[in-house]
JSON list of C-alpha atoms and ligand atoms in Angstrom, two decimals:
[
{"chain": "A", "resi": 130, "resn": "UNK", "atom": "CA", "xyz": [34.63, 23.78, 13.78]},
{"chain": "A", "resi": 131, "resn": "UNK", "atom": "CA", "xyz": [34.84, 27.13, 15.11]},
{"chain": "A", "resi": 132, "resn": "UNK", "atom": "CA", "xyz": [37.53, 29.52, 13.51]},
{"chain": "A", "resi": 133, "resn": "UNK", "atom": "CA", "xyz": [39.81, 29.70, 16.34]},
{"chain": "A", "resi": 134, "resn": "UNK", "atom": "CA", "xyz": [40.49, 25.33, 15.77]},
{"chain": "A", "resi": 135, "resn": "UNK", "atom": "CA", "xyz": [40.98, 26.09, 12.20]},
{"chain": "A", "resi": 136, "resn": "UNK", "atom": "CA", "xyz": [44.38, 26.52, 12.49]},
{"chain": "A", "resi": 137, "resn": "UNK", "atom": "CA", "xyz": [45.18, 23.90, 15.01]},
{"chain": "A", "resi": 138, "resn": "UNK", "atom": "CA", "xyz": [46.78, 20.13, 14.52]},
{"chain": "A", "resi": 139, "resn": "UNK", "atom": "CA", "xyz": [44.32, 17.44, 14.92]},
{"chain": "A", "resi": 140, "resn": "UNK", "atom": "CA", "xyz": [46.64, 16.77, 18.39]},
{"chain": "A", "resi": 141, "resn": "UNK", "atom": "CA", "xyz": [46.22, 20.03, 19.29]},
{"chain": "A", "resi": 142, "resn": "UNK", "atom": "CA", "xyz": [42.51, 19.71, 18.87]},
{"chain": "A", "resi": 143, "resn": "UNK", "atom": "CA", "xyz": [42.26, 16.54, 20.49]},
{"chain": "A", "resi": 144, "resn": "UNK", "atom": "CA", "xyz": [44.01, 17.48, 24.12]},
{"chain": "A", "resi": 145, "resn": "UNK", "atom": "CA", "xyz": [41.89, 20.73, 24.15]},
{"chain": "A", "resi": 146, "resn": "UNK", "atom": "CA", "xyz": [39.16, 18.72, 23.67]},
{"chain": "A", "resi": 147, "resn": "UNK", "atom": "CA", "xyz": [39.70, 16.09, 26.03]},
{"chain": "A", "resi": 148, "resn": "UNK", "atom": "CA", "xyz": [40.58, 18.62, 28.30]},
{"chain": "A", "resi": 149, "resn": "UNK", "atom": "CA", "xyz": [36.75, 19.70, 27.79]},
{"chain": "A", "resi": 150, "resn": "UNK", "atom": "CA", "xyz": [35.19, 16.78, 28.01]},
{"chain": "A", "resi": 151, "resn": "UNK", "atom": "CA", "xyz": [34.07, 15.72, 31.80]},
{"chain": "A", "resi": 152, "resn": "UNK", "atom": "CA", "xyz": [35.34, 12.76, 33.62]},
{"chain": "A", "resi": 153, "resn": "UNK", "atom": "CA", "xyz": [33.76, 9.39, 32.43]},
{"chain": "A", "resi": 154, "resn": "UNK", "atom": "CA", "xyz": [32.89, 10.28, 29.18]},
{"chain": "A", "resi": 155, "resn": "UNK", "atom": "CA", "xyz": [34.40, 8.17, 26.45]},
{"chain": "A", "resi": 156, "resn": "UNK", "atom": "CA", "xyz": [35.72, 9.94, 22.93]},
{"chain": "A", "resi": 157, "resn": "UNK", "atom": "CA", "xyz": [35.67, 7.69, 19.89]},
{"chain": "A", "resi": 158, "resn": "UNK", "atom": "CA", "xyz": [37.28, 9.37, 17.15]},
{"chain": "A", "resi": 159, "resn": "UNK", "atom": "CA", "xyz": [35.50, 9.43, 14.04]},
{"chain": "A", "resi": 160, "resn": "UNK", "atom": "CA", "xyz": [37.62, 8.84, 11.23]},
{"chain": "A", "resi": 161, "resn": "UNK", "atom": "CA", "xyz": [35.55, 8.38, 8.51]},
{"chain": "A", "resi": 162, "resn": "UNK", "atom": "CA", "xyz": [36.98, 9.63, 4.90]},
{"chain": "A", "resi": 163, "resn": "UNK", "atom": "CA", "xyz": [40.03, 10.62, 7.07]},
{"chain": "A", "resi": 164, "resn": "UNK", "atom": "CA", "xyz": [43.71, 9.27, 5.15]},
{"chain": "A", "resi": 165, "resn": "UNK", "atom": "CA", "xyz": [45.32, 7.29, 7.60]},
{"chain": "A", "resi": 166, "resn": "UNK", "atom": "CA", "xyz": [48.16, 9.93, 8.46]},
{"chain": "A", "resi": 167, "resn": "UNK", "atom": "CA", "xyz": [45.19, 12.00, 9.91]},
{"chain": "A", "resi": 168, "resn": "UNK", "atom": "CA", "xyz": [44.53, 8.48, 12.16]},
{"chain": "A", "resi": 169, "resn": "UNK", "atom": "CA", "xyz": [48.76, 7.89, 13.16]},
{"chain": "A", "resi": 170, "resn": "UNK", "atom": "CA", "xyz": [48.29, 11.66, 14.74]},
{"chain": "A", "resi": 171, "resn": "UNK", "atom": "CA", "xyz": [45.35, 11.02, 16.80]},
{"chain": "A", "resi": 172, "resn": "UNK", "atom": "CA", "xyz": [47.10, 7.99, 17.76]},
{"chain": "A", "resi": 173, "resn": "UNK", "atom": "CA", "xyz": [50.30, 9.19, 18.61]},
{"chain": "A", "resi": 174, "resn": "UNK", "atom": "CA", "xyz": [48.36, 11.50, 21.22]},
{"chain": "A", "resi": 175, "resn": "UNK", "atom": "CA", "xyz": [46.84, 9.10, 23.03]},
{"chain": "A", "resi": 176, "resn": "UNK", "atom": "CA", "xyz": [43.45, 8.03, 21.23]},
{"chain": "A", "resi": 177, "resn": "UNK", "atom": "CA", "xyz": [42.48, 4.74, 20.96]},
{"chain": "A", "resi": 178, "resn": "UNK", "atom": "CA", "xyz": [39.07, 4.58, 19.98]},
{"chain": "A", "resi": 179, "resn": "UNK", "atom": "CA", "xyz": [38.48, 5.35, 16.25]},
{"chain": "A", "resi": 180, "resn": "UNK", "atom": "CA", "xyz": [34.52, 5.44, 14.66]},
{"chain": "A", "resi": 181, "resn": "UNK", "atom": "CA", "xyz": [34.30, 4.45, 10.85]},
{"chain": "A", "resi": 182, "resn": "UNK", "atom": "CA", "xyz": [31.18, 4.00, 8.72]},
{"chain": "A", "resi": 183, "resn": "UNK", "atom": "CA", "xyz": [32.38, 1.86, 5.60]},
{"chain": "A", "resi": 184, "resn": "UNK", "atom": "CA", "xyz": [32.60, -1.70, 6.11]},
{"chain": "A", "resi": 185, "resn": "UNK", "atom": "CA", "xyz": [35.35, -1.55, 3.04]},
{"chain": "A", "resi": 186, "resn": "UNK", "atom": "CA", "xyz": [37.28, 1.85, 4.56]},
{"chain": "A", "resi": 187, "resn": "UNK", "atom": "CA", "xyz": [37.43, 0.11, 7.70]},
{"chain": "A", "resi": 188, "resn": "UNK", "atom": "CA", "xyz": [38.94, -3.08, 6.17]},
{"chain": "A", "resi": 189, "resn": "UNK", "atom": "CA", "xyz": [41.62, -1.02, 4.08]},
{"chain": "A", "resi": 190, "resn": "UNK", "atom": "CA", "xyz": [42.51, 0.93, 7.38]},
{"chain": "A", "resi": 191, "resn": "UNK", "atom": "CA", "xyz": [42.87, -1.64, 9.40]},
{"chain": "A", "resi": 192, "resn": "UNK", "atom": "CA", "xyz": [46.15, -3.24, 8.48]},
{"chain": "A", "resi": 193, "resn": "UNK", "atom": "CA", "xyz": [47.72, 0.36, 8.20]},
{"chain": "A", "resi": 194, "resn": "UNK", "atom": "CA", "xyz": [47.36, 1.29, 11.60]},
{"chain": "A", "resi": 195, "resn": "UNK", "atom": "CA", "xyz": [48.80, -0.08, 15.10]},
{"chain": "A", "resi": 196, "resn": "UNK", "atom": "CA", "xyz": [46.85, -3.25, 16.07]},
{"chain": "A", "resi": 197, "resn": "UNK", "atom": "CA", "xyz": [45.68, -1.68, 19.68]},
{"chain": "A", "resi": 198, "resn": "UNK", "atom": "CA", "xyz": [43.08, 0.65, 18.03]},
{"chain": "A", "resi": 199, "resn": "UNK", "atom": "CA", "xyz": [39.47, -0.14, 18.80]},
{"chain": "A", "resi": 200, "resn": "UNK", "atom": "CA", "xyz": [37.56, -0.07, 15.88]},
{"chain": "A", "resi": 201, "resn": "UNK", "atom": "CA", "xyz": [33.76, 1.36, 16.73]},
{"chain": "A", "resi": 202, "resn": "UNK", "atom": "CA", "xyz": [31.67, 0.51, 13.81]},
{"chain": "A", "resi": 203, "resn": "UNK", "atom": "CA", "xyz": [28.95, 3.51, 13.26]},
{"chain": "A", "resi": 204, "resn": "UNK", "atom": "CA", "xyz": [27.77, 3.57, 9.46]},
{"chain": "A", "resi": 205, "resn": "UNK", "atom": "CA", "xyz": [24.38, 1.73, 8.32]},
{"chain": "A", "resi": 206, "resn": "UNK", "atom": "CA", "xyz": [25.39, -1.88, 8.45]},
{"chain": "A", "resi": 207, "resn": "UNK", "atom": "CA", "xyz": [23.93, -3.92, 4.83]},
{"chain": "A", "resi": 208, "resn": "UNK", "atom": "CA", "xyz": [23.26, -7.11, 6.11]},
{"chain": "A", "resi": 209, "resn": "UNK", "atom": "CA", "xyz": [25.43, -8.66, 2.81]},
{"chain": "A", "resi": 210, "resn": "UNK", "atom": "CA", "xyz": [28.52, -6.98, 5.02]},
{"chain": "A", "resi": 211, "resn": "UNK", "atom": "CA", "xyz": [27.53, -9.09, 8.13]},
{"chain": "A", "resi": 212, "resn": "UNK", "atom": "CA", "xyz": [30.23, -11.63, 7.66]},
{"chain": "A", "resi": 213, "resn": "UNK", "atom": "CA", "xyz": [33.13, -9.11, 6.75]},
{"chain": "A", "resi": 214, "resn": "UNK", "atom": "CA", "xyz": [32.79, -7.06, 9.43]},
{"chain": "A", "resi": 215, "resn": "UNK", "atom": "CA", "xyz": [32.03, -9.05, 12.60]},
{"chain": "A", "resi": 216, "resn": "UNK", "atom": "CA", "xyz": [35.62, -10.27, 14.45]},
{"chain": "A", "resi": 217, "resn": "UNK", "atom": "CA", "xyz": [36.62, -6.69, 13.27]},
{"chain": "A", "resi": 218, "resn": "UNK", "atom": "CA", "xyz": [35.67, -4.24, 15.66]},
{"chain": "A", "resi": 219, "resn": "UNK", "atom": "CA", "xyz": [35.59, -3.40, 19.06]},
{"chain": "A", "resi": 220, "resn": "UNK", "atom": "CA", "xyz": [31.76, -2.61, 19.31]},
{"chain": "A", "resi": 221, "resn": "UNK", "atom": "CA", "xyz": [29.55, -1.73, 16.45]},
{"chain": "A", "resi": 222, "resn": "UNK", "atom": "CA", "xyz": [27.41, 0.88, 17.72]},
{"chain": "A", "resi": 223, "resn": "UNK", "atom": "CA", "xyz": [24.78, 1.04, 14.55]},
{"chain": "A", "resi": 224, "resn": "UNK", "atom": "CA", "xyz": [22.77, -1.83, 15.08]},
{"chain": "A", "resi": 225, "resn": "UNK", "atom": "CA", "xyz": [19.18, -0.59, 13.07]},
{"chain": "A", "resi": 226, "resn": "UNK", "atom": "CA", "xyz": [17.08, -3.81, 13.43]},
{"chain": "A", "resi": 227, "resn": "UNK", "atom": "CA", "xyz": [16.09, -6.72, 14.96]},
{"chain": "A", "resi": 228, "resn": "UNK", "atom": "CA", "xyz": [17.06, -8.58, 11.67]},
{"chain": "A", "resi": 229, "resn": "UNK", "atom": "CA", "xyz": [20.43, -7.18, 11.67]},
{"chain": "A", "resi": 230, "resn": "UNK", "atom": "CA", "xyz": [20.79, -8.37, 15.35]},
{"chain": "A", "resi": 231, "resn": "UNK", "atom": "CA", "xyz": [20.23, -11.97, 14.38]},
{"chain": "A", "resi": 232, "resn": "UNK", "atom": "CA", "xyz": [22.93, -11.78, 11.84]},
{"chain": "A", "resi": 233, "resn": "UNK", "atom": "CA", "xyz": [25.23, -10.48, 13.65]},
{"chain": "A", "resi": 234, "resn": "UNK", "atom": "CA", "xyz": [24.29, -13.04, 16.79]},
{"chain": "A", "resi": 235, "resn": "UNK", "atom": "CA", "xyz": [24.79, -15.71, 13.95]},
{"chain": "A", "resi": 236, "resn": "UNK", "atom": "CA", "xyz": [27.87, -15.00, 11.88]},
{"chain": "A", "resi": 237, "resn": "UNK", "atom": "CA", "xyz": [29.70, -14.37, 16.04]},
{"chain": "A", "resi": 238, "resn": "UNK", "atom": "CA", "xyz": [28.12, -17.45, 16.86]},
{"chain": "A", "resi": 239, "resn": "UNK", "atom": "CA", "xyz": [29.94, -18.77, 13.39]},
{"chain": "A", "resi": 240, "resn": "UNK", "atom": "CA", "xyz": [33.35, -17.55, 14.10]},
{"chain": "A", "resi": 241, "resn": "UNK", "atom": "CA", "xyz": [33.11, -18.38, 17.88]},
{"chain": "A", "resi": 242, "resn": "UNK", "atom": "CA", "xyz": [32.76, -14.60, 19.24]},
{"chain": "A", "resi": 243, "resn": "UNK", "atom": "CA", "xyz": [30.80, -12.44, 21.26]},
{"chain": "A", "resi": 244, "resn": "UNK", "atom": "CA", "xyz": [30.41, -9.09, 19.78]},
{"chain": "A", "resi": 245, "resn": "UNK", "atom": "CA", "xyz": [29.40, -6.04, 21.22]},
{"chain": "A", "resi": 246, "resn": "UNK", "atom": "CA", "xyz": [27.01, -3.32, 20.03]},
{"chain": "A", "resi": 247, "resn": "UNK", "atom": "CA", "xyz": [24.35, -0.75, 20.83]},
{"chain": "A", "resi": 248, "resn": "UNK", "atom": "CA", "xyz": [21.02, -0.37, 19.55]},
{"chain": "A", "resi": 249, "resn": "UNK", "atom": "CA", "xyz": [20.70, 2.42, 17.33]},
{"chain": "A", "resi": 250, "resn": "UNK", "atom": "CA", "xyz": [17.67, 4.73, 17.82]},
{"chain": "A", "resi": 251, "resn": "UNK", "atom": "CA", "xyz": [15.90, 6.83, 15.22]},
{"chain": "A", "resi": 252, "resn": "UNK", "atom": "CA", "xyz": [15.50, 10.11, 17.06]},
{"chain": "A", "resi": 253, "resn": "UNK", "atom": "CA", "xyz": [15.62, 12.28, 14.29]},
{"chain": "A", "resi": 254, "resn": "UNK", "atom": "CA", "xyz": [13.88, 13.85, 11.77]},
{"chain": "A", "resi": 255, "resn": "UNK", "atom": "CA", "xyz": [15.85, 12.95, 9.18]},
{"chain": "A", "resi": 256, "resn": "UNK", "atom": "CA", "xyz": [13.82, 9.66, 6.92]},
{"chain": "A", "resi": 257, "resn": "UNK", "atom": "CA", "xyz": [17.26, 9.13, 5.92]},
{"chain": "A", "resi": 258, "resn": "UNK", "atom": "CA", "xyz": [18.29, 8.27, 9.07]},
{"chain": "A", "resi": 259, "resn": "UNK", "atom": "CA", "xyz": [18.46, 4.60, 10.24]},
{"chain": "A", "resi": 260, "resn": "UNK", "atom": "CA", "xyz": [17.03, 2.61, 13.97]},
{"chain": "A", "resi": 261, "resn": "UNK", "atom": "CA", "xyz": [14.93, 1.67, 16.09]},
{"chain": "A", "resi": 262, "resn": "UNK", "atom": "CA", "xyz": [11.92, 3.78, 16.89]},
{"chain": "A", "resi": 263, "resn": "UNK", "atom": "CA", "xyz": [11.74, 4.33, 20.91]},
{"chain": "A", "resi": 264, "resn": "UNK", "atom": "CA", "xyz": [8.36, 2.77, 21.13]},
{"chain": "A", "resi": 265, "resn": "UNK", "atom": "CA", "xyz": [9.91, -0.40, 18.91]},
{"chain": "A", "resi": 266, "resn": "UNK", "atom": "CA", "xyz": [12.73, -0.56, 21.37]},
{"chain": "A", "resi": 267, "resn": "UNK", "atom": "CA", "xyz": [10.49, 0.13, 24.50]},
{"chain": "A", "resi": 268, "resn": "UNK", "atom": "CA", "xyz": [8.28, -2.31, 23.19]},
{"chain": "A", "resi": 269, "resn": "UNK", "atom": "CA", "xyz": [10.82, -5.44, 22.13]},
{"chain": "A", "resi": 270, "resn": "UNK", "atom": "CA", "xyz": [13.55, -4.99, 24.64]},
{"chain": "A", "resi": 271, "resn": "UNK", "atom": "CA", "xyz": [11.83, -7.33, 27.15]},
{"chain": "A", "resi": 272, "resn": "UNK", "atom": "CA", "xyz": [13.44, -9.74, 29.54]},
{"chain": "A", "resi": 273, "resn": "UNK", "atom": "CA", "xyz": [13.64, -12.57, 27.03]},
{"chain": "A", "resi": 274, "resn": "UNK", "atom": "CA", "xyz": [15.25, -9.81, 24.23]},
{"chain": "A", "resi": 275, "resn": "UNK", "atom": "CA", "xyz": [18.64, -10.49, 25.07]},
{"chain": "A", "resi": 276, "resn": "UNK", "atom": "CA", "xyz": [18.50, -14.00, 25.48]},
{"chain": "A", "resi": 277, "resn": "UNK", "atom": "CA", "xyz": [17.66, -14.10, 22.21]},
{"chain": "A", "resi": 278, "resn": "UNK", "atom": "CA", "xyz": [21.35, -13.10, 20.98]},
{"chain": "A", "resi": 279, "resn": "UNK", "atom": "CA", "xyz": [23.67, -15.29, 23.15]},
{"chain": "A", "resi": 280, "resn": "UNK", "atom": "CA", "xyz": [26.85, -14.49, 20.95]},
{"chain": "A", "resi": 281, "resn": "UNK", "atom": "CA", "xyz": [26.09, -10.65, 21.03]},
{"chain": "A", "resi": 282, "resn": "UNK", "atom": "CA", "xyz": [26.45, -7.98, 24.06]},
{"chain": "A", "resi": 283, "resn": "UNK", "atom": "CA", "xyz": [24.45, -5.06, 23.84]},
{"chain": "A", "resi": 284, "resn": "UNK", "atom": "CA", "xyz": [26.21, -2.99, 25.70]},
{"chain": "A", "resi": 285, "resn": "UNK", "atom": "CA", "xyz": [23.58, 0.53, 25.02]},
{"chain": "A", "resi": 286, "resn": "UNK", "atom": "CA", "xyz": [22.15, 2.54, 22.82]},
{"chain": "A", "resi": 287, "resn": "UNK", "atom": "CA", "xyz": [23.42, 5.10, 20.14]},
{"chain": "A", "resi": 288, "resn": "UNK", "atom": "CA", "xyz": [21.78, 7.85, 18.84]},
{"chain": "A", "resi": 289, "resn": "UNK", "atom": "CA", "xyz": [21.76, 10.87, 16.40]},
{"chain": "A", "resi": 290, "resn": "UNK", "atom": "CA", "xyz": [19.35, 14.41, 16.51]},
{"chain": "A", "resi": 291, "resn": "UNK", "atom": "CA", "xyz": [18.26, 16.35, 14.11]},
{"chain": "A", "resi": 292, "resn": "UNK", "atom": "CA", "xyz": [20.78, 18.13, 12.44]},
{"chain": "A", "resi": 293, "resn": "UNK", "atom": "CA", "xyz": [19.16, 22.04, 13.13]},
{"chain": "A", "resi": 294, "resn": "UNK", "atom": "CA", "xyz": [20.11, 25.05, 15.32]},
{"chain": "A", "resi": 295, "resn": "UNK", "atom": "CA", "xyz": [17.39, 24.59, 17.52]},
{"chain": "A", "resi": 296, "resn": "UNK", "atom": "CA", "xyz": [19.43, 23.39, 20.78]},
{"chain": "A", "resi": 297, "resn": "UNK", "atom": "CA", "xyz": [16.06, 23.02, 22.86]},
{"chain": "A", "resi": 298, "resn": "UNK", "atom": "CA", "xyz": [14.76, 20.12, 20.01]},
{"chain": "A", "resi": 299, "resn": "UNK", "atom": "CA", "xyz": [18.36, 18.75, 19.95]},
{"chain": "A", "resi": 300, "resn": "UNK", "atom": "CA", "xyz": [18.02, 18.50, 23.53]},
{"chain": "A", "resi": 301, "resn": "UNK", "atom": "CA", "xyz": [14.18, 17.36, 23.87]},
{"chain": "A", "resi": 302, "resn": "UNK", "atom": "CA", "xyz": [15.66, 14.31, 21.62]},
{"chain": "A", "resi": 303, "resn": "UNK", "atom": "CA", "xyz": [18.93, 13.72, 23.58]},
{"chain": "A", "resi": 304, "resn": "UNK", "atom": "CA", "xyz": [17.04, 13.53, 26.72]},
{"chain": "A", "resi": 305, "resn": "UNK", "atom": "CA", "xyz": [14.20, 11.12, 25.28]},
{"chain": "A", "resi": 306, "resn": "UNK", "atom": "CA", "xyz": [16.67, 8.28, 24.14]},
{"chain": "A", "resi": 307, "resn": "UNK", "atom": "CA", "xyz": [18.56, 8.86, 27.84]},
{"chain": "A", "resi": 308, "resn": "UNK", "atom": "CA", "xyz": [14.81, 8.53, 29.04]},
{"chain": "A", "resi": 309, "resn": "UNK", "atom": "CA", "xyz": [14.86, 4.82, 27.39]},
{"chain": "A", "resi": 310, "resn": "UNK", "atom": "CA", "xyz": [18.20, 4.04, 27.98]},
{"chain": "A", "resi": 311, "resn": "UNK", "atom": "CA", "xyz": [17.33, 4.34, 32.02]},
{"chain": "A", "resi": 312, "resn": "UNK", "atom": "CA", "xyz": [14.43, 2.60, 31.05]},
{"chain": "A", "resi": 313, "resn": "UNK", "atom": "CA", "xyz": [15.77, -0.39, 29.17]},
{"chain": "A", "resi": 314, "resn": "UNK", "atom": "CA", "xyz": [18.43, -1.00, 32.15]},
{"chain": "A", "resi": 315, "resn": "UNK", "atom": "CA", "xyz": [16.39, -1.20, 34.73]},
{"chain": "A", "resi": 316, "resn": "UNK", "atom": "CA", "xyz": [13.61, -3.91, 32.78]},
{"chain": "A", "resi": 317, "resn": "UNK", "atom": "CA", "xyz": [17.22, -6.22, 32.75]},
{"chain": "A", "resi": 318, "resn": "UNK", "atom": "CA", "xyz": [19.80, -4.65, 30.64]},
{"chain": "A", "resi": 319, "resn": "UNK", "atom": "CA", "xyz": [22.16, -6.04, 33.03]},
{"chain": "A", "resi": 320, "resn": "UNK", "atom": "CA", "xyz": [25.23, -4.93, 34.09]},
{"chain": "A", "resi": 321, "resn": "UNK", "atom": "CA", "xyz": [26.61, -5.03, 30.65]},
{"chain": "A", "resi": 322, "resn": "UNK", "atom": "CA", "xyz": [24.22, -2.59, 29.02]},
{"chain": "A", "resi": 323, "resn": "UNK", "atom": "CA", "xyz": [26.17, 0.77, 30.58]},
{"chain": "A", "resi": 324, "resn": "UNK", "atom": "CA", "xyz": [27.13, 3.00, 27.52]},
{"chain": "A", "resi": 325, "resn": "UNK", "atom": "CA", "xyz": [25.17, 5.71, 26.30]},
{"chain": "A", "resi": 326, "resn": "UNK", "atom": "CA", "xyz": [26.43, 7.29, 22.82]},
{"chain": "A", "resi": 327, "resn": "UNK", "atom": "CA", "xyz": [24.86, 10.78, 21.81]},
{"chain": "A", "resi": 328, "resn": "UNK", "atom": "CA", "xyz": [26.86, 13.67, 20.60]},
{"chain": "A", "resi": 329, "resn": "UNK", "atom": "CA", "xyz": [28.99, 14.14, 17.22]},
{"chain": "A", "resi": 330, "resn": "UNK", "atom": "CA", "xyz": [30.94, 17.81, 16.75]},
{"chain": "A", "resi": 331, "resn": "UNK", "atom": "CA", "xyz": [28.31, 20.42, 16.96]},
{"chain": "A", "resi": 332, "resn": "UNK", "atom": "CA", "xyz": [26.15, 18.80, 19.64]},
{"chain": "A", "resi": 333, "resn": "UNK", "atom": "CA", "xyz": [28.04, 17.29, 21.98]},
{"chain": "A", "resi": 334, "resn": "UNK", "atom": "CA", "xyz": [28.39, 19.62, 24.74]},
{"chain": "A", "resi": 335, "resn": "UNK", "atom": "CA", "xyz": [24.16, 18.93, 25.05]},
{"chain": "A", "resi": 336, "resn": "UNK", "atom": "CA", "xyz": [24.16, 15.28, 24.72]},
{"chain": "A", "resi": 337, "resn": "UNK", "atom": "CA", "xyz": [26.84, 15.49, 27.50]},
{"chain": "A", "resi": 338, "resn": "UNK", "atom": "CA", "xyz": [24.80, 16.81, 29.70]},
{"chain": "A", "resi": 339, "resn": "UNK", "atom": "CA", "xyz": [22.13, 14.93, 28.89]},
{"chain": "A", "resi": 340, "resn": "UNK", "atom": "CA", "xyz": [23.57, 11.57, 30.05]},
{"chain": "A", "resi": 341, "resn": "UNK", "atom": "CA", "xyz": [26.28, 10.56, 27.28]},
{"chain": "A", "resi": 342, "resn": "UNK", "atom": "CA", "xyz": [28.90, 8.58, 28.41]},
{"chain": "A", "resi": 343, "resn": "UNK", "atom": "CA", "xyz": [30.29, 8.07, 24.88]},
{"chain": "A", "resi": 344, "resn": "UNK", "atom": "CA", "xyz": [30.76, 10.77, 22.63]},
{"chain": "A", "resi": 345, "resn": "UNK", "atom": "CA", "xyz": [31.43, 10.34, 18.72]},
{"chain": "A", "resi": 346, "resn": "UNK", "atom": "CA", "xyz": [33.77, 13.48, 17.27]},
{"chain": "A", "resi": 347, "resn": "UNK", "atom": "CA", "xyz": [34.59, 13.70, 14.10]},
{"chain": "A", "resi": 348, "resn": "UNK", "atom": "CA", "xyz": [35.41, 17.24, 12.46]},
{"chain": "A", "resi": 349, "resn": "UNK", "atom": "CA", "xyz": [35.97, 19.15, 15.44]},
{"chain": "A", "resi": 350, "resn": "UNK", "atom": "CA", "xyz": [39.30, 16.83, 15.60]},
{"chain": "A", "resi": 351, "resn": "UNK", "atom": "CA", "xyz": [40.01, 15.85, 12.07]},
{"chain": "A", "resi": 352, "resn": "UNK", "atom": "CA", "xyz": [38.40, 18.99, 10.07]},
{"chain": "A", "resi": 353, "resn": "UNK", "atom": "CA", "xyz": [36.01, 18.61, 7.03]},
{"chain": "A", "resi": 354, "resn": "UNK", "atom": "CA", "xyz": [36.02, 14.91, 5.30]},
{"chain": "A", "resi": 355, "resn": "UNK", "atom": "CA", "xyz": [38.10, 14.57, 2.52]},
{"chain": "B", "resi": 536, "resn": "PLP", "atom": "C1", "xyz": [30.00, 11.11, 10.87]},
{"chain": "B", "resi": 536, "resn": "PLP", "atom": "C2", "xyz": [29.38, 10.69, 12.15]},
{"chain": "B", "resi": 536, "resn": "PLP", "atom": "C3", "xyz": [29.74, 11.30, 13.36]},
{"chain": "B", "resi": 536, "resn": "PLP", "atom": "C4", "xyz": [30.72, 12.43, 13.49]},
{"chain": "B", "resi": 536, "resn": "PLP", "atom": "O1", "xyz": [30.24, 13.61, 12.90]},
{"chain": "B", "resi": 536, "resn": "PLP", "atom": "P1", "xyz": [31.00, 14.99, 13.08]},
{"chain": "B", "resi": 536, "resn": "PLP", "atom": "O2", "xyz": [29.92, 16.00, 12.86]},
{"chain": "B", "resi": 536, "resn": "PLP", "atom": "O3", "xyz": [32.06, 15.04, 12.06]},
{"chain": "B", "resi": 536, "resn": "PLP", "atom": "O4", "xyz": [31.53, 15.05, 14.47]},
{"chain": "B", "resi": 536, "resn": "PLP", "atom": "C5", "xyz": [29.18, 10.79, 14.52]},
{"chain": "B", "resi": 536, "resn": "PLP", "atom": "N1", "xyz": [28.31, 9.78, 14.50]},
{"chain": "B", "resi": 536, "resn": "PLP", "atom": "C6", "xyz": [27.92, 9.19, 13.36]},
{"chain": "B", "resi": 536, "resn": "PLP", "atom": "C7", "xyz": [26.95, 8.06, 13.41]},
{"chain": "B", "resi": 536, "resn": "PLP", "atom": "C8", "xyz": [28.44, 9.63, 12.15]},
{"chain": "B", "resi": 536, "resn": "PLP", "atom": "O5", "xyz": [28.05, 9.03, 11.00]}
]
């Protein structure tokens, strides 16, 4: 966060900058390690959209805060999770494999649901980071790919770049998952598969104008994690 939003209130923060943020691009607020007071103030100014990564944070917080939230799953899903989480969320945006896809097609299938989620793409440097590979999704995400998943709506992809200074890698990555995401919706994505997520605090202004039409802000409104 730069110094001058250090001494703001998270509403302050937020309307300055959604104020910033250009005309069809959606802000999910992460929320992560956030108590829910921090949430209640986002709320009251407007936001809607909240991003957690802990199936069991998300489970605590739910029942604290107004029922209209959408939740946007974005943490590494554990497949032992599956069942606890789906009928929870709005979207879950970290979907990291093929085997995770089935489970969640399953356990909606189970509970009489569709659920939608993006694809997660490994973009990054990071090993620690979790996805798809874009020549695993380029490869799989044929015609028959979505077919596949009747009780699950994939809806985009989701991505993260390497966390480093260097703007023009940042960007090189940004622009190579908005590369595939074109690519993915023209082979039959359909008219579902619309949402491009790319862009957290520090990197969001590139991933904007790379093609983003979701971005996922989490210190610049909230401050550090507690
Ligand atoms: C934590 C997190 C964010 C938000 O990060 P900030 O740097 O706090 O904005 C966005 N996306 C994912 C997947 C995250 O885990």
């Amino acid at each position: 966060m730069s110094d001058t939003d250090k001494g703001k209130t998270i509403a302050e923060r937020l309307v300055h900058l959604r104020a910033e943020l250009p005309v069809g691009v959606e802000l999910v607020a992460v929320s992560k390690f956030q108590p829910v007071e921090s949430l209640q103030a986002a709320y009251d100014t407007g936001q809607r959209a909240f991003g957690e990564s802990r199936v069991k944070e998300l489970l605590e917080k739910i029942p604290l805060l107004p029922s209209d939230i959408c939740w946007h799953f974005i943490g590494h899903l554990q497949t032992n999770k599956v069942k606890d989480l789906v009928g929870k969320t709005f979207m879950i945006q970290s979907v990291d494999s093929e085997r995770l896809l089935a489970l969640i097609d399953s356990e909606s299938r189970k509970k009489g649901l569709t659920t939608d989620v993006l694809l997660q793409v490994h973009i990054a440097e990071e090993e620690t980071k979790f996805g798809f590979s874009l020549v695993e999704l380029e490869e799989r995400f044929d015609a028959d790919f979505k077919g596949r998943y009747p009780n699950v709506r994939i809806r985009g992809l989701m991505s993260m770049a390497t966390n480093t200074d260097d703007e023009e890698k940042i960007r090189k990555e940004f622009a190579a998952v908005a590369n595939l995401f074109n690519i993915l919706k023209e082979r039959g994505g359909g008219e579902d598969f619309i949402l491009l997520s790319l862009g957290m605090s520090d990197d969001w202004p590139i991933a904007v104008e790379e093609g983003a039409n979701l971005v996922r802000i989490g210190s610049a409104i909230f401050g550090p994690r507690v």
